[in-house]
mmCIF file of C-alpha atoms and ligand atoms in Angstrom:
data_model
loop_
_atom_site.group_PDB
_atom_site.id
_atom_site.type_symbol
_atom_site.label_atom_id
_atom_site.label_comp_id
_atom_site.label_asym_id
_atom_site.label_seq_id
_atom_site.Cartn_x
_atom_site.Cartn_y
_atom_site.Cartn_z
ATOM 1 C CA UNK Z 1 77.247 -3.535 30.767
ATOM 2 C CA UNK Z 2 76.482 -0.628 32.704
ATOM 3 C CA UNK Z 3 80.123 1.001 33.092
ATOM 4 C CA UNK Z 4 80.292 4.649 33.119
ATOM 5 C CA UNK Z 5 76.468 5.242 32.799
ATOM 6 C CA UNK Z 6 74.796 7.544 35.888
ATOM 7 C CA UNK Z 7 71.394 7.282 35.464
ATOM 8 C CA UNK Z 8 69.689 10.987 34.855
ATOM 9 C CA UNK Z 9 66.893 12.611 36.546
ATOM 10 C CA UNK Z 10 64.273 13.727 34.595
ATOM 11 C CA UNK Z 11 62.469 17.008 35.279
ATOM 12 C CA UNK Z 12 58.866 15.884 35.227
ATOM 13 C CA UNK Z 13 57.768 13.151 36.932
ATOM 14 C CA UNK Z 14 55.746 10.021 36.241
ATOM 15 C CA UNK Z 15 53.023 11.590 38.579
ATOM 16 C CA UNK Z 16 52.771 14.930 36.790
ATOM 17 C CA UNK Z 17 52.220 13.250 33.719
ATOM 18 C CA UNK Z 18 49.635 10.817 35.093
ATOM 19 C CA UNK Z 19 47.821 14.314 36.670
ATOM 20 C CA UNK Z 20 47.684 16.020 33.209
ATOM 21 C CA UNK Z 21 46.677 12.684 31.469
ATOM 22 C CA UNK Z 22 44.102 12.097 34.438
ATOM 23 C CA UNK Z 23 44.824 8.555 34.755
ATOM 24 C CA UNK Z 24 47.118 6.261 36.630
ATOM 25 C CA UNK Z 25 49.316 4.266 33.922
ATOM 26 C CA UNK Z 26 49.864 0.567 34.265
ATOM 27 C CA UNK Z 27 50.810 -2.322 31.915
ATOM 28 C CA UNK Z 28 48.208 -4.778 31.068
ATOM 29 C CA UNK Z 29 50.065 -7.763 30.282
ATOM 30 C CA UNK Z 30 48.264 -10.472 27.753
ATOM 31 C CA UNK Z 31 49.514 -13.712 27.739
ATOM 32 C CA UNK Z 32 47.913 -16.599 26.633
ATOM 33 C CA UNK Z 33 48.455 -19.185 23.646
ATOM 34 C CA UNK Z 34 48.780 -18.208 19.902
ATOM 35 C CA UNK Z 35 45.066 -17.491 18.730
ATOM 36 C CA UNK Z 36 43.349 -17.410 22.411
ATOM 37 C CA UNK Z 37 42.620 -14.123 22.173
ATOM 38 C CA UNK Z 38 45.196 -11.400 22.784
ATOM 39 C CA UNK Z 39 45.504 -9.331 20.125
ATOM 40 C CA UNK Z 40 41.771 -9.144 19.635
ATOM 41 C CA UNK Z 41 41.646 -7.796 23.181
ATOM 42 C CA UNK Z 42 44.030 -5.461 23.677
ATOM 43 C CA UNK Z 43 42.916 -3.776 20.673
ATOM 44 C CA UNK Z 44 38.834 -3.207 21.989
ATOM 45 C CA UNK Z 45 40.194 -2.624 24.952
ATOM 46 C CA UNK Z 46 42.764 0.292 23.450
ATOM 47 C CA UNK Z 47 39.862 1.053 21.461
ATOM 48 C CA UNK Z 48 37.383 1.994 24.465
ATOM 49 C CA UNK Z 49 40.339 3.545 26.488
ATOM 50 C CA UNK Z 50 41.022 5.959 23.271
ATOM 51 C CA UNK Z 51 37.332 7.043 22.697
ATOM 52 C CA UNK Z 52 37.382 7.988 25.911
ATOM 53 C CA UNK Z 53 39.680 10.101 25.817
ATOM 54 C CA UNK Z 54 42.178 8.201 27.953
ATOM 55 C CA UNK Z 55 45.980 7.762 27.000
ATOM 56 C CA UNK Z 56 46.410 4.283 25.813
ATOM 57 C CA UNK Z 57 49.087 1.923 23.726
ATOM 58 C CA UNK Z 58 49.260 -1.475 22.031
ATOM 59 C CA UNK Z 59 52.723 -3.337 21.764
ATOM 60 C CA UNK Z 60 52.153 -6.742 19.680
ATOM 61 C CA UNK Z 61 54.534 -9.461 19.464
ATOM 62 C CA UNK Z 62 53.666 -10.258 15.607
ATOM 63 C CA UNK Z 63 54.382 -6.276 15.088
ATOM 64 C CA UNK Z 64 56.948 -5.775 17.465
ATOM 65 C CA UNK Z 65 58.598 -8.714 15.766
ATOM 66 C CA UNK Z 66 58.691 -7.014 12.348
ATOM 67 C CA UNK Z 67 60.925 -4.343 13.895
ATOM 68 C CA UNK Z 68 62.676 -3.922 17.513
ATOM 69 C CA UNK Z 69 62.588 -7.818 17.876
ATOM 70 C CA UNK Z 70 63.171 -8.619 14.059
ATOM 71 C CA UNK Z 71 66.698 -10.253 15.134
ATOM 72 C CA UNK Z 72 64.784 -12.746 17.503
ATOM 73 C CA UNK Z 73 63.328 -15.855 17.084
ATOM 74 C CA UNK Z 74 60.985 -18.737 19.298
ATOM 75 C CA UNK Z 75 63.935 -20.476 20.759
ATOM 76 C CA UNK Z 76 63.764 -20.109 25.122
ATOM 77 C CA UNK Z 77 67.138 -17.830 24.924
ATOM 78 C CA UNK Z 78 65.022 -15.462 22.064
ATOM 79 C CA UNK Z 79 62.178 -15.385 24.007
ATOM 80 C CA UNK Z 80 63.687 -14.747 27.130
ATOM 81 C CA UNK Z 81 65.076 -11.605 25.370
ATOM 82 C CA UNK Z 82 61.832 -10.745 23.689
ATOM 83 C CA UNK Z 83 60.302 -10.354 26.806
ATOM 84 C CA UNK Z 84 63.021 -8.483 28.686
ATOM 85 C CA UNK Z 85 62.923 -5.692 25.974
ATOM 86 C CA UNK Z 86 58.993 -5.253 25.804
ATOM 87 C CA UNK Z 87 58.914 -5.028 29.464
ATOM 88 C CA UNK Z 88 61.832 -2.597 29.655
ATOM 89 C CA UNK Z 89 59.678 -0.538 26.304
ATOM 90 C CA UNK Z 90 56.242 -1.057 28.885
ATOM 91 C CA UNK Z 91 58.597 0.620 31.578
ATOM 92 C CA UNK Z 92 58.957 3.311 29.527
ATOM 93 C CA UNK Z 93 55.484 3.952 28.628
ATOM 94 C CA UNK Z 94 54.048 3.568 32.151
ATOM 95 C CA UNK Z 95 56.594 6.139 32.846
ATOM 96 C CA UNK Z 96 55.212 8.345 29.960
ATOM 97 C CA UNK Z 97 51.832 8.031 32.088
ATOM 98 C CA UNK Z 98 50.670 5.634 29.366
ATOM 99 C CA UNK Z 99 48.407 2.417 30.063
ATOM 100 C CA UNK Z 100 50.047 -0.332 27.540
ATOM 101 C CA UNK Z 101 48.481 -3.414 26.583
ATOM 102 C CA UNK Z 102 51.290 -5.864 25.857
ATOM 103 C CA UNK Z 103 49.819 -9.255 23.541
ATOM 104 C CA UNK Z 104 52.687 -11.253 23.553
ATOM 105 C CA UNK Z 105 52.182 -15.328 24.124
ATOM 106 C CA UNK Z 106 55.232 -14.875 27.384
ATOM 107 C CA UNK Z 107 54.964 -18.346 27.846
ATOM 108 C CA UNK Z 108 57.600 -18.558 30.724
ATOM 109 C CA UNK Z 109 56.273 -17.998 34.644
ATOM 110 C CA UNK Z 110 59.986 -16.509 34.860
ATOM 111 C CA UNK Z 111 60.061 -14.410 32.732
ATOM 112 C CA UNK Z 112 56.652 -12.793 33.526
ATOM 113 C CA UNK Z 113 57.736 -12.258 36.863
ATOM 114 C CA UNK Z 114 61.351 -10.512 35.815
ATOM 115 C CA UNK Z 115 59.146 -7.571 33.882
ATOM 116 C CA UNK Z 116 56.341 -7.860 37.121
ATOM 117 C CA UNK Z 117 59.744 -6.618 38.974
ATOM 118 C CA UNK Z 118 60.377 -3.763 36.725
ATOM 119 C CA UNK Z 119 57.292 -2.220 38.497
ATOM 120 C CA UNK Z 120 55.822 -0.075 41.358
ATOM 121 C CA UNK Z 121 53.042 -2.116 43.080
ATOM 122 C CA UNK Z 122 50.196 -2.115 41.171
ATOM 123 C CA UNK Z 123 51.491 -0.845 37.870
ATOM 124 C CA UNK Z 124 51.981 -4.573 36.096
ATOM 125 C CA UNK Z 125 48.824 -6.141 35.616
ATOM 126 C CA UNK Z 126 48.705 -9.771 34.317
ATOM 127 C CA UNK Z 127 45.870 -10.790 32.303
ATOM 128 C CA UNK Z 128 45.572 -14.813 31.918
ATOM 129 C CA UNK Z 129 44.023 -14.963 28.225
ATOM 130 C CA UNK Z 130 42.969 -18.899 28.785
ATOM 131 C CA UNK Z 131 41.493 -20.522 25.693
ATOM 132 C CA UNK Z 132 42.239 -24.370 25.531
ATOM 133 C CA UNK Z 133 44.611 -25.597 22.922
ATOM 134 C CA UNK Z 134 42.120 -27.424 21.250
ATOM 135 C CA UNK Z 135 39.902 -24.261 20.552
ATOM 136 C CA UNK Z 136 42.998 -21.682 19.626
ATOM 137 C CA UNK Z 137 43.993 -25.109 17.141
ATOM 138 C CA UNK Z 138 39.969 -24.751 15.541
ATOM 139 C CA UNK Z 139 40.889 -21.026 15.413
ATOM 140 C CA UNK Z 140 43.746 -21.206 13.557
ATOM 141 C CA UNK Z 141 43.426 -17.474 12.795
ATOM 142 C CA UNK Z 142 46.950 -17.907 10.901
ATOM 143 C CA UNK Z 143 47.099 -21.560 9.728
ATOM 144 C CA UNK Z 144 50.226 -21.382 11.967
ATOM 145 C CA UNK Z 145 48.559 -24.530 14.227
ATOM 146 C CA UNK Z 146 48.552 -26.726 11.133
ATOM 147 C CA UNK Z 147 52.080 -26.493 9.967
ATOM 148 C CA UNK Z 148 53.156 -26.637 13.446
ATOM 149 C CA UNK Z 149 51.325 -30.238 13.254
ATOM 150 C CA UNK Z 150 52.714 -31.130 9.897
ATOM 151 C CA UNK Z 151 56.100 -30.422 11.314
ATOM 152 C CA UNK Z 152 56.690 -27.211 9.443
ATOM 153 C CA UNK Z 153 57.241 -24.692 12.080
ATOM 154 C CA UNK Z 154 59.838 -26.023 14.932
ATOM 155 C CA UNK Z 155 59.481 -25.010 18.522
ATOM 156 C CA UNK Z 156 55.741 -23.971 18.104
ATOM 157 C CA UNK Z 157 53.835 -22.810 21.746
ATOM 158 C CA UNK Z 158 51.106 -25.576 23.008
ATOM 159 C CA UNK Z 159 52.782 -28.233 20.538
ATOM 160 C CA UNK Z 160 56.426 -28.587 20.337
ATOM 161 C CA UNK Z 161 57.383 -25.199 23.495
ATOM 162 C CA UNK Z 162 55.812 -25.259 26.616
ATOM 163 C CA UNK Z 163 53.264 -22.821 27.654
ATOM 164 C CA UNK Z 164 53.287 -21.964 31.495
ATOM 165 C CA UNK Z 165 50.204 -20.814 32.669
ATOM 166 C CA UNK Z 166 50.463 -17.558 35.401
ATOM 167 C CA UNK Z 167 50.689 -18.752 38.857
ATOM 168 C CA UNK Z 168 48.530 -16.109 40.794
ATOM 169 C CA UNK Z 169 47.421 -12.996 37.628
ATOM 170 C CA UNK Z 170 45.199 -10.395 38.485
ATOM 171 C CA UNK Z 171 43.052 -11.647 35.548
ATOM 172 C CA UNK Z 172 41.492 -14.344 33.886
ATOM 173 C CA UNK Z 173 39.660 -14.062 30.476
ATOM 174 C CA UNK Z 174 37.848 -17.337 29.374
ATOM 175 C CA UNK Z 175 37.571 -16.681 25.673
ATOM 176 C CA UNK Z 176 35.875 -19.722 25.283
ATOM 177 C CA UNK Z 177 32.913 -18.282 27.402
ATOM 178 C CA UNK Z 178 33.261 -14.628 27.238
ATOM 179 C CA UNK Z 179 32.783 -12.306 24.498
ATOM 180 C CA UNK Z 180 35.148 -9.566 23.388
ATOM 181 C CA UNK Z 181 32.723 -7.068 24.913
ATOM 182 C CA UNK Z 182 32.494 -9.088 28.091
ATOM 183 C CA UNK Z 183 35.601 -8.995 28.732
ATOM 184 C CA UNK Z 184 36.469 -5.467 27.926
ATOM 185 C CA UNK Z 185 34.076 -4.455 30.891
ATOM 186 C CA UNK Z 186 35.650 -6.894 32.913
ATOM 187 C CA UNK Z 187 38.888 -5.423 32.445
ATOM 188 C CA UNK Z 188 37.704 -1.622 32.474
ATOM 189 C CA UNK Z 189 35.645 -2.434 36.044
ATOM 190 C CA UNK Z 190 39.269 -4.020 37.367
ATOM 191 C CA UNK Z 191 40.699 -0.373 36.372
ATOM 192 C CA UNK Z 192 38.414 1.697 37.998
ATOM 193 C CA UNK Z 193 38.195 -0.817 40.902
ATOM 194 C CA UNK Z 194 42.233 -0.275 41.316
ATOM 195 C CA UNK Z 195 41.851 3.697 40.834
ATOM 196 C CA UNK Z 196 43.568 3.853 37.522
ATOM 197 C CA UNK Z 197 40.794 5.024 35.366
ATOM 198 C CA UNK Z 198 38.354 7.531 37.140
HETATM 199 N N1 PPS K 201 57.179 -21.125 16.969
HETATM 200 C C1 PPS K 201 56.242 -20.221 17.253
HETATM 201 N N2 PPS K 201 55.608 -20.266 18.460
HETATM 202 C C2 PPS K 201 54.662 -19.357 18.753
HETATM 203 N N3 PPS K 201 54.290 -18.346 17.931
HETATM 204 C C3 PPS K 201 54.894 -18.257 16.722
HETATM 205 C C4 PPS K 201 55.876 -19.185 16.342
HETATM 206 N N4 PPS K 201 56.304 -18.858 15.090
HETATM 207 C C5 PPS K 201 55.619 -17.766 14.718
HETATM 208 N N5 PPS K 201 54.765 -17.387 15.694
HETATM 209 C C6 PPS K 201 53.947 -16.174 15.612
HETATM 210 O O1 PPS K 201 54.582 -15.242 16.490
HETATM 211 C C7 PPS K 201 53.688 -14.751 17.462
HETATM 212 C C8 PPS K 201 54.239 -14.928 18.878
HETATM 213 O O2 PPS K 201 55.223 -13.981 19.140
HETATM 214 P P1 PPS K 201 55.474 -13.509 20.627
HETATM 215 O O3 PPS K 201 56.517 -12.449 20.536
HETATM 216 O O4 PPS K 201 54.192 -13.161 21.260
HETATM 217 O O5 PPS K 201 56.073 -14.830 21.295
HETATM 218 S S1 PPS K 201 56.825 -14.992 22.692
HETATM 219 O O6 PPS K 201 56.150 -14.133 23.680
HETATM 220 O O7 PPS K 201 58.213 -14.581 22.520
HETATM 221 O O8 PPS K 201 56.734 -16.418 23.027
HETATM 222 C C9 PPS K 201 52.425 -15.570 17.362
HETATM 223 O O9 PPS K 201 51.409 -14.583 17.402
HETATM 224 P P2 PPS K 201 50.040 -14.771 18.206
HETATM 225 O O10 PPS K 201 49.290 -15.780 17.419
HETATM 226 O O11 PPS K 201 49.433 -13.395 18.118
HETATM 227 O O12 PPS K 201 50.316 -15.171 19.612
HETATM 228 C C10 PPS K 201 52.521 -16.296 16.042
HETATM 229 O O13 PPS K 201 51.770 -15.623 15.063
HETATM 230 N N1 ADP K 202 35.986 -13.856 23.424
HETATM 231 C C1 ADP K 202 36.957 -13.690 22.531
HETATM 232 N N2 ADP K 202 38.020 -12.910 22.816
HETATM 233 C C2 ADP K 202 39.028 -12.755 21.930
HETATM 234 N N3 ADP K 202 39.060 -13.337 20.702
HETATM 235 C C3 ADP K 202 38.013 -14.128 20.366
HETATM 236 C C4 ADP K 202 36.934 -14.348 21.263
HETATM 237 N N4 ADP K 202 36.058 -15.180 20.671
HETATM 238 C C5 ADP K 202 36.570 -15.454 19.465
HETATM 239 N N5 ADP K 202 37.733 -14.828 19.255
HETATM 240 C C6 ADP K 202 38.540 -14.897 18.019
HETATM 241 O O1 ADP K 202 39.759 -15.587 18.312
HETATM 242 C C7 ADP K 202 40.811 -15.082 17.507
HETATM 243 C C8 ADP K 202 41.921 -14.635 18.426
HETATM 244 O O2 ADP K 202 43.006 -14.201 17.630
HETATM 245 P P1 ADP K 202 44.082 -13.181 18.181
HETATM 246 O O3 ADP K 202 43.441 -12.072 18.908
HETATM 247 O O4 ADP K 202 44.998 -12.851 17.038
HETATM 248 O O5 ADP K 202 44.849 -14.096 19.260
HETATM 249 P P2 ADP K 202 46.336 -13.994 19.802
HETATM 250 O O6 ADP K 202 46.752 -12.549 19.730
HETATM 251 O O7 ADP K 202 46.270 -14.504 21.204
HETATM 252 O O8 ADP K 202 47.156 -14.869 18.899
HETATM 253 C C9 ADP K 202 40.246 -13.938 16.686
HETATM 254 O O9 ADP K 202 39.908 -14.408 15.398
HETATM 255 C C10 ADP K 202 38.989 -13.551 17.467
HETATM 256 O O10 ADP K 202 37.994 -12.984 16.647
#
């Protein structure tokens, strides 16, 4: 409901801020099954972007779950809404001349593509974090694979929910071939390529 709500101008813009932060912001938008890999690389990568000197920001679905998400749960309908909110918080941060990492699994093509809309051209970067099932299930960084098996955990991505893999994303990650490093210069080359580090 948007009745009675006029939508107010702020005074500095999205470019000013991106001028004093000397960077272009964008969301970098992990997806990829529990345990492929997207925590583990959104932090290096936050990790390089902070040391040097750039300003950077890590949303997590098991974190963001403990708070502004703690009323949702893995049903479609509370994922659909898990999604909508991080990319309308990403908005906001992009807007703060921010580049967010986002790790959340995002399992639907749909629902990807609703937050790619939030965005100028450009801005919303999807980063396919493709590890097969059967290596994120050897993981098991959480033991959360196992009582999905054992019938423990209901509606569980990769075993009992549906994992749609990104239709056309500016990235691909192979974390069964690449190393964390590896892929950290893949993804800061793809940012200076695009202008948004320089
Ligand atoms: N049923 C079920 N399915 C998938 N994942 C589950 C489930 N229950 C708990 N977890 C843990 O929650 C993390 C996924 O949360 P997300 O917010 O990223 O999920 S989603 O984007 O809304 O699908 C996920 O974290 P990651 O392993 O980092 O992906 C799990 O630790
Ligand atoms: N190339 C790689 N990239 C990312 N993680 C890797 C890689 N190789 C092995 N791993 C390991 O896989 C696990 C991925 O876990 P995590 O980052 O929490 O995944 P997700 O956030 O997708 O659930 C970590 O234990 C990490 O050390």
């Amino acid at each position: 409901m948007t009745r009675n709500i006029v939508w107010h101008q702020t005074s500095v813009k999205k470019t000013e801020r991106q001028k004093q932060l000397k960077q272009k912001s964008c969301v970098l938008w992990f997806t990829g099954l529990s345990g492929s890999g997207k925590s583990t690389l959104a932090n290096a990568l936050d990790h390089q972007l902070f040391k040097q000197g750039n300003s950077s920001y890590v949303l997590d679905g098991d974190n963001i779950r403990h708070g502004l998400n703690k009323d949702l749960g893995f049903t479609d309908a509370d994922r659909n809404e898990n999604i909508r909110r991080i990319g309308e918080v990403s908005k906001l941060f992009v807007d703060a001349g921010t580049i967010v990492s986002t790790a959340f699994i995002s399992p639907f093509q749909k629902d990807r593509d609703t937050v790619r809309a939030l965005f100028e051209q450009g801005e919303f970067i999807e980063i396919y974090v493709n590890c097969s099932l059967e290596e994120c299930e050897k993981r098991d960084v959480k033991g959360l694979y196992k009582k999905a098996r054992a019938g423990e955990i209901s509606h569980f991505t990769g075993i009992s929910s549906p994992y749609e893999k990104p239709d056309a994303p500016e990235l691909v990650i192979e974390t069964d071939n690449l190393s964390v490093d590896e892929a950290v210069q893949t993804i800061l080359t793809y940012l200076k390529e695009k202008q948004i580090l320089f």
